[in-house]
């Protein structure tokens, strides 16, 4: 797969393909949709499960130092008080009083427009790939409309969070283009609230978890007490998380209901956490490459001290080149002993562990690799989406759309085609092979239409292998034709060779 070039049309193409072929639908579409929520269709759910299974296999089942967990979505509200989320988990929000639209202040940018040093107004722009260009165009238009002579000074965009109070009135709303309607930023709480139990009073308030991590900290003691673990060790969890995002956008990149794959890796307070952090960054990068993301599309963003989350000692994000620009895919944070100490204090339960090797008792520190399932899926889709040209059945070159998924995560692993659907002897062999492969992998049987069209349908959903049963299969040597999705090359293989090949490619 390749690193996708940033482009709006690529995102549109992916969204269109996802709907057309049953990967992802807007939630509640029959009622006009529901912003920030998405449903996964037949192919989407397969792809999603394959990503989660690959992660679970590689980080839990194939490692002796990581245990799995599945905790509840709604937990005791005291957990969120202790973790700091009740008081601190918010984003700066700004309202446009006129349009009633809301923006995240750290995703809204502004700049003074000046001509030869004289400020003639302000421009604003919502975060996007070409925000500098958009702002410069708006500034040039302002100068033209005001018929100002002279040179425009360089536009230096700043976050709205950095605006001075006297500037709020001067910065135009991106919705109306006019100044005077933007409010000053205020903190907007991201946790969804609900009520538990029959009484709807304040004491019944509970939260939908905004991260799976706290379920791990809350169960840390239970897992230590099972006696299965010794320092260093990790606890891993996959599960839904909910955030009332102010501006959910870019398809499934930022949604209000999403899924996380998180590990809390507990280490000694005297361990060399910087080296361990580096090792985790490399392990996570290698894993993304193992599921088919191009290494050149992944980069690292080290959070500066003043931008660290309230619990973090150091954080490096693995960034991916998404269609809407380079954005966070996987956050790898050193959370020190912040969370366990908070829970120790609030619950009154000791969070210490006895380190058999060092012969000492302590509250461990933690390294946290935290990855979004939906974001990984979008990264995989973006890297896999390809348009090329190949000859059709009659030799005429045609445009084709294909998804170059790694066989490990492809939703459908192989498609089985009888060359002709009205030849029972071909159909019988194809159906038998389909039944046999179906017991091990998600394979698809398709007998309808010209063989070229059947191949194209599978290319578009990323099925890596096509298996055709033809007259040579039944009349000559029992071999089948194996077609490669990316190269369209075909070769004949026996059934044993086919199964060995699929095992290597899919499970290997
Ligand atoms: N426990 C730490 C934590 O939750 P985070 O950086 O807020 O850290 C971790 O989230 C990962 O979860 C992100 O890197 C991203 O992959 C995913 N994620 C966060 N918010 C998301 C959202 N609104 N929609 C989709 N994925 C999201």
PDB file of N, CA, C and O in Angstrom, residues 418 421 446-451 453-454 457:
ATOM      1  N   UNK A 418     -17.281 -20.272 -10.288  1.00  0.00           N
ATOM      2  CA  UNK A 418     -17.351 -21.245 -11.386  1.00  0.00           C
ATOM      3  C   UNK A 418     -17.318 -20.429 -12.676  1.00  0.00           C
ATOM      4  O   UNK A 418     -17.979 -19.384 -12.758  1.00  0.00           O
ATOM      5  N   UNK A 421     -22.115 -20.324 -14.849  1.00  0.00           N
ATOM      6  CA  UNK A 421     -23.049 -20.758 -13.802  1.00  0.00           C
ATOM      7  C   UNK A 421     -24.032 -21.824 -14.284  1.00  0.00           C
ATOM      8  O   UNK A 421     -24.682 -22.483 -13.483  1.00  0.00           O
ATOM      9  N   UNK A 446     -19.351 -16.480  -6.008  1.00  0.00           N
ATOM     10  CA  UNK A 446     -20.061 -15.609  -6.954  1.00  0.00           C
ATOM     11  C   UNK A 446     -20.098 -16.273  -8.329  1.00  0.00           C
ATOM     12  O   UNK A 446     -19.051 -16.557  -8.930  1.00  0.00           O
ATOM     13  N   UNK A 447     -21.320 -16.520  -8.807  1.00  0.00           N
ATOM     14  CA  UNK A 447     -21.463 -17.197 -10.093  1.00  0.00           C
ATOM     15  C   UNK A 447     -22.099 -16.286 -11.142  1.00  0.00           C
ATOM     16  O   UNK A 447     -22.254 -16.681 -12.295  1.00  0.00           O
ATOM     17  N   UNK A 448     -22.459 -15.056 -10.737  1.00  0.00           N
ATOM     18  CA  UNK A 448     -23.270 -14.272 -11.680  1.00  0.00           C
ATOM     19  C   UNK A 448     -22.473 -13.225 -12.453  1.00  0.00           C
ATOM     20  O   UNK A 448     -21.691 -12.469 -11.869  1.00  0.00           O
ATOM     21  N   UNK A 449     -22.697 -13.218 -13.777  1.00  0.00           N
ATOM     22  CA  UNK A 449     -22.081 -12.197 -14.635  1.00  0.00           C
ATOM     23  C   UNK A 449     -20.792 -12.692 -15.263  1.00  0.00           C
ATOM     24  O   UNK A 449     -20.286 -13.774 -14.945  1.00  0.00           O
ATOM     25  N   UNK A 450     -20.269 -11.867 -16.171  1.00  0.00           N
ATOM     26  CA  UNK A 450     -19.023 -12.223 -16.862  1.00  0.00           C
ATOM     27  C   UNK A 450     -17.902 -12.284 -15.830  1.00  0.00           C
ATOM     28  O   UNK A 450     -17.922 -11.558 -14.834  1.00  0.00           O
ATOM     29  N   UNK A 451     -16.924 -13.145 -16.086  1.00  0.00           N
ATOM     30  CA  UNK A 451     -15.874 -13.365 -15.085  1.00  0.00           C
ATOM     31  C   UNK A 451     -15.099 -12.071 -14.790  1.00  0.00           C
ATOM     32  O   UNK A 451     -14.751 -11.780 -13.641  1.00  0.00           O
ATOM     33  N   UNK A 453     -16.223  -9.005 -14.802  1.00  0.00           N
ATOM     34  CA  UNK A 453     -17.024  -8.149 -13.917  1.00  0.00           C
ATOM     35  C   UNK A 453     -17.003  -8.683 -12.476  1.00  0.00           C
ATOM     36  O   UNK A 453     -16.982  -7.932 -11.517  1.00  0.00           O
ATOM     37  N   UNK A 454     -16.971 -10.027 -12.377  1.00  0.00           N
ATOM     38  CA  UNK A 454     -16.914 -10.614 -11.034  1.00  0.00           C
ATOM     39  C   UNK A 454     -15.574 -10.265 -10.373  1.00  0.00           C
ATOM     40  O   UNK A 454     -15.520  -9.957  -9.186  1.00  0.00           O
ATOM     41  N   UNK A 457     -15.699  -6.620  -9.139  1.00  0.00           N
ATOM     42  CA  UNK A 457     -16.505  -6.428  -7.922  1.00  0.00           C
ATOM     43  C   UNK A 457     -15.681  -6.787  -6.676  1.00  0.00           C
ATOM     44  O   UNK A 457     -15.788  -6.151  -5.646  1.00  0.00           O
TER      45      UNK A 457
END
